[in-house]
Coordinates of C-alpha atoms (C1' of nucleotides) in Angstrom, one line a residue:
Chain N
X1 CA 4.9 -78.9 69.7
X2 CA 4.7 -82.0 71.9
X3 CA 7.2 -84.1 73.1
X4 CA 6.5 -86.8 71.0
X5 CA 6.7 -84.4 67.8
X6 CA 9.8 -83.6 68.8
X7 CA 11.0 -87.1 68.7
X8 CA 9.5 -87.9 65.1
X9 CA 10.9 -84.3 63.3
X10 CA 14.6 -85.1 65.1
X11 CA 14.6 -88.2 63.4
X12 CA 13.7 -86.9 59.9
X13 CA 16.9 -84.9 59.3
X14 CA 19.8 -87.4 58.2
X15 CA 22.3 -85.1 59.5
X16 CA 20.4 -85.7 62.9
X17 CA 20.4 -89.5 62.2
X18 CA 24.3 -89.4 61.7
X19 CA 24.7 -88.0 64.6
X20 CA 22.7 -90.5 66.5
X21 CA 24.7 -93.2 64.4
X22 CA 28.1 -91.2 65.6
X23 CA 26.9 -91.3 69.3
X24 CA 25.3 -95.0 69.2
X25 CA 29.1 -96.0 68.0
X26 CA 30.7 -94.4 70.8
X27 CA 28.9 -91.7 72.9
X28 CA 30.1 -88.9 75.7
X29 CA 31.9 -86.8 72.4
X30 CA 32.0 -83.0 72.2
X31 CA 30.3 -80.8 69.9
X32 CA 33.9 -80.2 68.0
X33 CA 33.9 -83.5 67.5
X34 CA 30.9 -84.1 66.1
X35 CA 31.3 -81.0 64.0
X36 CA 35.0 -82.3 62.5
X37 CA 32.8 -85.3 60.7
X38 CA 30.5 -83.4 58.8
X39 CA 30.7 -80.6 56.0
X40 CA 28.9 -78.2 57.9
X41 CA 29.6 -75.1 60.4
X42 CA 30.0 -75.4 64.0
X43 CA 26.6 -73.6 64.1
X44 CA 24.6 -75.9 61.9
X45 CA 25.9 -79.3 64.2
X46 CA 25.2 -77.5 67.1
X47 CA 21.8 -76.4 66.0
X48 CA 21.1 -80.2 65.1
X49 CA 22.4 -81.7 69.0
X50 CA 19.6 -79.3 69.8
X51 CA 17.2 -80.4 68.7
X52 CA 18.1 -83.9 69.3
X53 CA 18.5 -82.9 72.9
X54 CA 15.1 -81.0 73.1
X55 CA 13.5 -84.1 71.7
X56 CA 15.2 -86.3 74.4
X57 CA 16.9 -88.2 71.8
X58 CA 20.5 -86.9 73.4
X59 CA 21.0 -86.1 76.7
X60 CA 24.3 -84.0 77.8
X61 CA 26.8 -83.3 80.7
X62 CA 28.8 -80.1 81.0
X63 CA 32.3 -80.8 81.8
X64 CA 34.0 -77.7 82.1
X65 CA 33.9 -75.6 79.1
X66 CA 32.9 -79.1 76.9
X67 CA 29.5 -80.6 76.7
X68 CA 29.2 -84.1 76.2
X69 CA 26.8 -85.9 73.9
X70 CA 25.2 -89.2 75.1
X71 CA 22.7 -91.1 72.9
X72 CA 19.2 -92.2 74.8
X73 CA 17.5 -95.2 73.7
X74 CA 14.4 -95.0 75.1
X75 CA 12.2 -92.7 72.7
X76 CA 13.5 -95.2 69.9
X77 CA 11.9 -98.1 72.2
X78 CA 8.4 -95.7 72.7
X79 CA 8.0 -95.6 68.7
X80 CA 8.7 -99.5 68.2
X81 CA 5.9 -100.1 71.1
X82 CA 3.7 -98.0 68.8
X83 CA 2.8 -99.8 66.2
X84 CA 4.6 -103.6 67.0
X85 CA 2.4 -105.4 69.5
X86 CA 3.9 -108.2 71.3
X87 CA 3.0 -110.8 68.6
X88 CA 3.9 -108.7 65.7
X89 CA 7.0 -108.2 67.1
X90 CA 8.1 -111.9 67.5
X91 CA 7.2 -112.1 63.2
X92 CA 9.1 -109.3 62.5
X93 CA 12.5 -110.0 63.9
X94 CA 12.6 -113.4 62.7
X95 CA 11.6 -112.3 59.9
X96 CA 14.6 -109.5 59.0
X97 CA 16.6 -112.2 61.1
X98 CA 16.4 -114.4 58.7
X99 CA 16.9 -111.5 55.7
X100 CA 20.0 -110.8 57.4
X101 CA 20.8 -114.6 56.6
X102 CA 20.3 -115.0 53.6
X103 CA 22.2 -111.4 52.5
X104 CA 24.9 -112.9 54.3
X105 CA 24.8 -116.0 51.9
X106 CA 24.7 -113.9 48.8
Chain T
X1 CA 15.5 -89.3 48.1
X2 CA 16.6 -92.1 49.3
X3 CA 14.6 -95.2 50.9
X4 CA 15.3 -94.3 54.9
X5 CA 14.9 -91.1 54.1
X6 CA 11.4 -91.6 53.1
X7 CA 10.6 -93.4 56.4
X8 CA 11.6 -90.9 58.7
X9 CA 10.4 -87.9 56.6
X10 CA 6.6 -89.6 56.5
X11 CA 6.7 -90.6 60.2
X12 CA 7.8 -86.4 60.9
X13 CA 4.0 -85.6 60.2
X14 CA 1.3 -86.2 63.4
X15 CA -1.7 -86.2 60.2
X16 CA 0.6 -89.5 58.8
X17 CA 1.6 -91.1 62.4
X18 CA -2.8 -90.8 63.0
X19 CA -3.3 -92.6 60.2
X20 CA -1.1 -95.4 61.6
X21 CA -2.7 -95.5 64.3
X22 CA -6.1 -96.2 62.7
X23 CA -4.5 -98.8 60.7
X24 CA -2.8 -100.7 63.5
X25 CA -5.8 -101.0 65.1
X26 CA -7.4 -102.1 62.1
X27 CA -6.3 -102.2 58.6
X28 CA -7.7 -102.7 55.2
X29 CA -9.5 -99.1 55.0
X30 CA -10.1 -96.6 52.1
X31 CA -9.2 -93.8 51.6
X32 CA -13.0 -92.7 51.9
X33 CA -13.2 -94.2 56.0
X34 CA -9.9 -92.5 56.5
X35 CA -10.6 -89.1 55.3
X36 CA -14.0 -89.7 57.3
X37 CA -12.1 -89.2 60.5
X38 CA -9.7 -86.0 59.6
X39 CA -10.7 -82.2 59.8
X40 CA -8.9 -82.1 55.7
X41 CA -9.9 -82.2 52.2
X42 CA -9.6 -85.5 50.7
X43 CA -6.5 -84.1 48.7
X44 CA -4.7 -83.8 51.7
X45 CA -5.0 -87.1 53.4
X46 CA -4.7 -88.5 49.9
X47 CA -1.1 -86.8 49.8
X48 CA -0.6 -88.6 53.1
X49 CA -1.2 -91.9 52.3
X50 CA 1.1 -91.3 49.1
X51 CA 4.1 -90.5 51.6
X52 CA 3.6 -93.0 54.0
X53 CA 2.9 -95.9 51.0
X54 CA 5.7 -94.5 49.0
X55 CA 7.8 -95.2 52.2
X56 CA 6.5 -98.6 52.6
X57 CA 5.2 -98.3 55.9
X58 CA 1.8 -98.9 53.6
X59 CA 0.8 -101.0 51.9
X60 CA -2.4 -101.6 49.1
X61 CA -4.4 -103.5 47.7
X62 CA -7.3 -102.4 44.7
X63 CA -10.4 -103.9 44.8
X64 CA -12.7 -102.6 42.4
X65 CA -12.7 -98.7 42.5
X66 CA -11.6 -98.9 46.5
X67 CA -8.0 -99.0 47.5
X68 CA -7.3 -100.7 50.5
X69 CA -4.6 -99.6 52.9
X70 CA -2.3 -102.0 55.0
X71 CA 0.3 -101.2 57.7
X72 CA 3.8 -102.6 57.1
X73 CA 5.7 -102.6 60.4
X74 CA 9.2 -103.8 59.3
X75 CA 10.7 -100.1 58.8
X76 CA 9.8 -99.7 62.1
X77 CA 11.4 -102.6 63.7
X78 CA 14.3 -101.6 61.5
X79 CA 14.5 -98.4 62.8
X80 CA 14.3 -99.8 66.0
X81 CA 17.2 -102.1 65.3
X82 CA 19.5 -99.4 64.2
X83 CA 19.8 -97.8 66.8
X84 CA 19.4 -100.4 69.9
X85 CA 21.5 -103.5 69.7
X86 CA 20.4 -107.0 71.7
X87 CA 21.6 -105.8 75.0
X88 CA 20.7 -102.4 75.2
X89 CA 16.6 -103.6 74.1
X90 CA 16.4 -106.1 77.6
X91 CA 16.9 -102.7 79.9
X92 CA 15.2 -100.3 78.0
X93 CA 12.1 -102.6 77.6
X94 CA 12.5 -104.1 81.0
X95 CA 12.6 -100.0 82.0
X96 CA 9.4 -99.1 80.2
X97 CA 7.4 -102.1 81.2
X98 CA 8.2 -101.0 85.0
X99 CA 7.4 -97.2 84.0
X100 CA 3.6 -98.6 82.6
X101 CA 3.3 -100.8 85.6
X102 CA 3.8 -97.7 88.2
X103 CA 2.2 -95.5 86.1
X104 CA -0.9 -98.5 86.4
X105 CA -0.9 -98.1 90.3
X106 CA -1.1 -94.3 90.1
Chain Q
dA1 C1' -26.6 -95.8 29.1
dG2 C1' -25.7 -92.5 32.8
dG3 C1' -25.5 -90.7 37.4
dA4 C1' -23.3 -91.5 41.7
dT5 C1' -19.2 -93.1 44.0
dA6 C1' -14.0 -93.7 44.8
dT7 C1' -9.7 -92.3 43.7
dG8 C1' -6.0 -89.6 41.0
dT9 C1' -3.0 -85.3 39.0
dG10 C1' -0.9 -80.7 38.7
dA11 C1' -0.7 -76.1 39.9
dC12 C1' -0.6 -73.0 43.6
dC13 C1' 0.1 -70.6 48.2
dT14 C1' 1.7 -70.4 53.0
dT15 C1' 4.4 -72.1 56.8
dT16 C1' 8.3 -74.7 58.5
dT17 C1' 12.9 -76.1 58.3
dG18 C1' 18.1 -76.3 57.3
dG19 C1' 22.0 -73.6 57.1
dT20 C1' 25.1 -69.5 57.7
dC21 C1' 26.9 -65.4 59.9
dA22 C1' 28.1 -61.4 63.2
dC23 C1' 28.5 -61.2 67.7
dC24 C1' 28.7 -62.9 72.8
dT25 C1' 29.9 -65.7 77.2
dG26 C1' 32.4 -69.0 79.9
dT27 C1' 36.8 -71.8 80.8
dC28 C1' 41.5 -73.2 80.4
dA29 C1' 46.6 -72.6 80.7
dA30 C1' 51.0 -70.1 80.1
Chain O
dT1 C1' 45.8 -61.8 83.1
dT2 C1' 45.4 -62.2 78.6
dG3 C1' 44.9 -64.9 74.6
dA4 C1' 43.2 -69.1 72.7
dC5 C1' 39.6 -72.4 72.9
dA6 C1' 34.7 -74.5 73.5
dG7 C1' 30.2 -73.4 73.3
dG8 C1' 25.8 -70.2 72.7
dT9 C1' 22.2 -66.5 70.6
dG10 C1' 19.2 -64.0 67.2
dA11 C1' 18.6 -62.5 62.7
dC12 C1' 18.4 -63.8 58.2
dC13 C1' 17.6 -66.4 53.6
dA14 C1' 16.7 -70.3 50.4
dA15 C1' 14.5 -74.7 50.1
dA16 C1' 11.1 -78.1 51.4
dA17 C1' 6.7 -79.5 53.2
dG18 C1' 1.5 -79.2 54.3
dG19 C1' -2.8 -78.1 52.5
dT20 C1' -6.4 -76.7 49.0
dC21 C1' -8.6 -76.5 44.5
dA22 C1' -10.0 -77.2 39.5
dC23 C1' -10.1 -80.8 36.8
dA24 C1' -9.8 -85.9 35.3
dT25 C1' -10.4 -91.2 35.2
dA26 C1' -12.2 -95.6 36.6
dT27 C1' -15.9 -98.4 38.7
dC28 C1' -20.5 -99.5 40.4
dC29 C1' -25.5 -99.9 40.2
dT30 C1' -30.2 -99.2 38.4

DNA sequence: AGGATATGTGACCTTTTGGTCACCTGTCAA
DNA sequence: TTGACAGGTGACCAAAAGGTCACATATCCT
């Protein structure tokens, strides 16, 4: 499997994406901690930061006997650039800008 | 299933994120010019453009006994947004626009 | 009309993935 | 230094996903 396979199956697991959402709130959190928000064992959470982590989705730093969790950005940026040239990209965001409007209206 | 699910789950498959590609460099194909290019049965890239319509990151169109296939690059952007706010998007863009500029010179 | 073309459905099989458990290693602190 | 705490491995099972096929419908063109 490639590295950019990797990236793509993370993110199809929504326990994955939770986590992600977890870490892009406030990152640097332990695998306990992580684990104490879901209804899961330790072993299932820990399985998912790995893969996260082996897809370069998370990246970690041993502290002692804890490992902290740190969300990275960039592969998110690599799919965007895919498929949302320059142009297309200006369309887009004023485009969900503006539907971010108008839900805020209603 | 719900709606983000769908997106991730049909963007997990390297047969599906191929078929974007085709389409983003040029859309409006059938089925027929799509299958053209794939080592599958018809069936399977068939099933493939299901997933990837039935997550709207298609889109189609009949005319007469063809069925046209569009690419729809809001999920993307959204999943883009979701994950790096305003702030976060200046460095890691500003970051991979110097990584393809080195990478240019070697 | 009728054959060729383009797309669609449901059943089926194989491989991959999500989740749990028994068991193990490293680190802290009294 | 010993017990409690944080994290790690490999085997295992049930569920989901990828792919193919027999069969079917709609449209075009002569």
């Amino acid at each position: 499997m490639d590295d950019e396979d990797r990236v793509f199956k993370a993110l199809a697991d929504p326990t994955r994406r939770f986590l992600l959402d977890r870490l892009f709130e406030r990152d640097g959190r332990t695998l306990s901690e992580l684990e104490s928000e879901l209804e899961m064992t330790r072993f299932g959470v820990m399985k998912h930061l790995r893969v996260l982590e082996d897809a370069g989705l998370v990246v970690t730093r041993r502290q002692g006997r804890e490992k902290l969790h740190f969300l990275n950005p960039v592969p998110i940026r690599q799919i965007h650039n895919r498929w949302i040239d320059k142009y297309t990209e200006r369309q887009v965001s004023a485009l969900l800008e503006l539907k971010d409007e108008l839900e805020e209206l209603a």
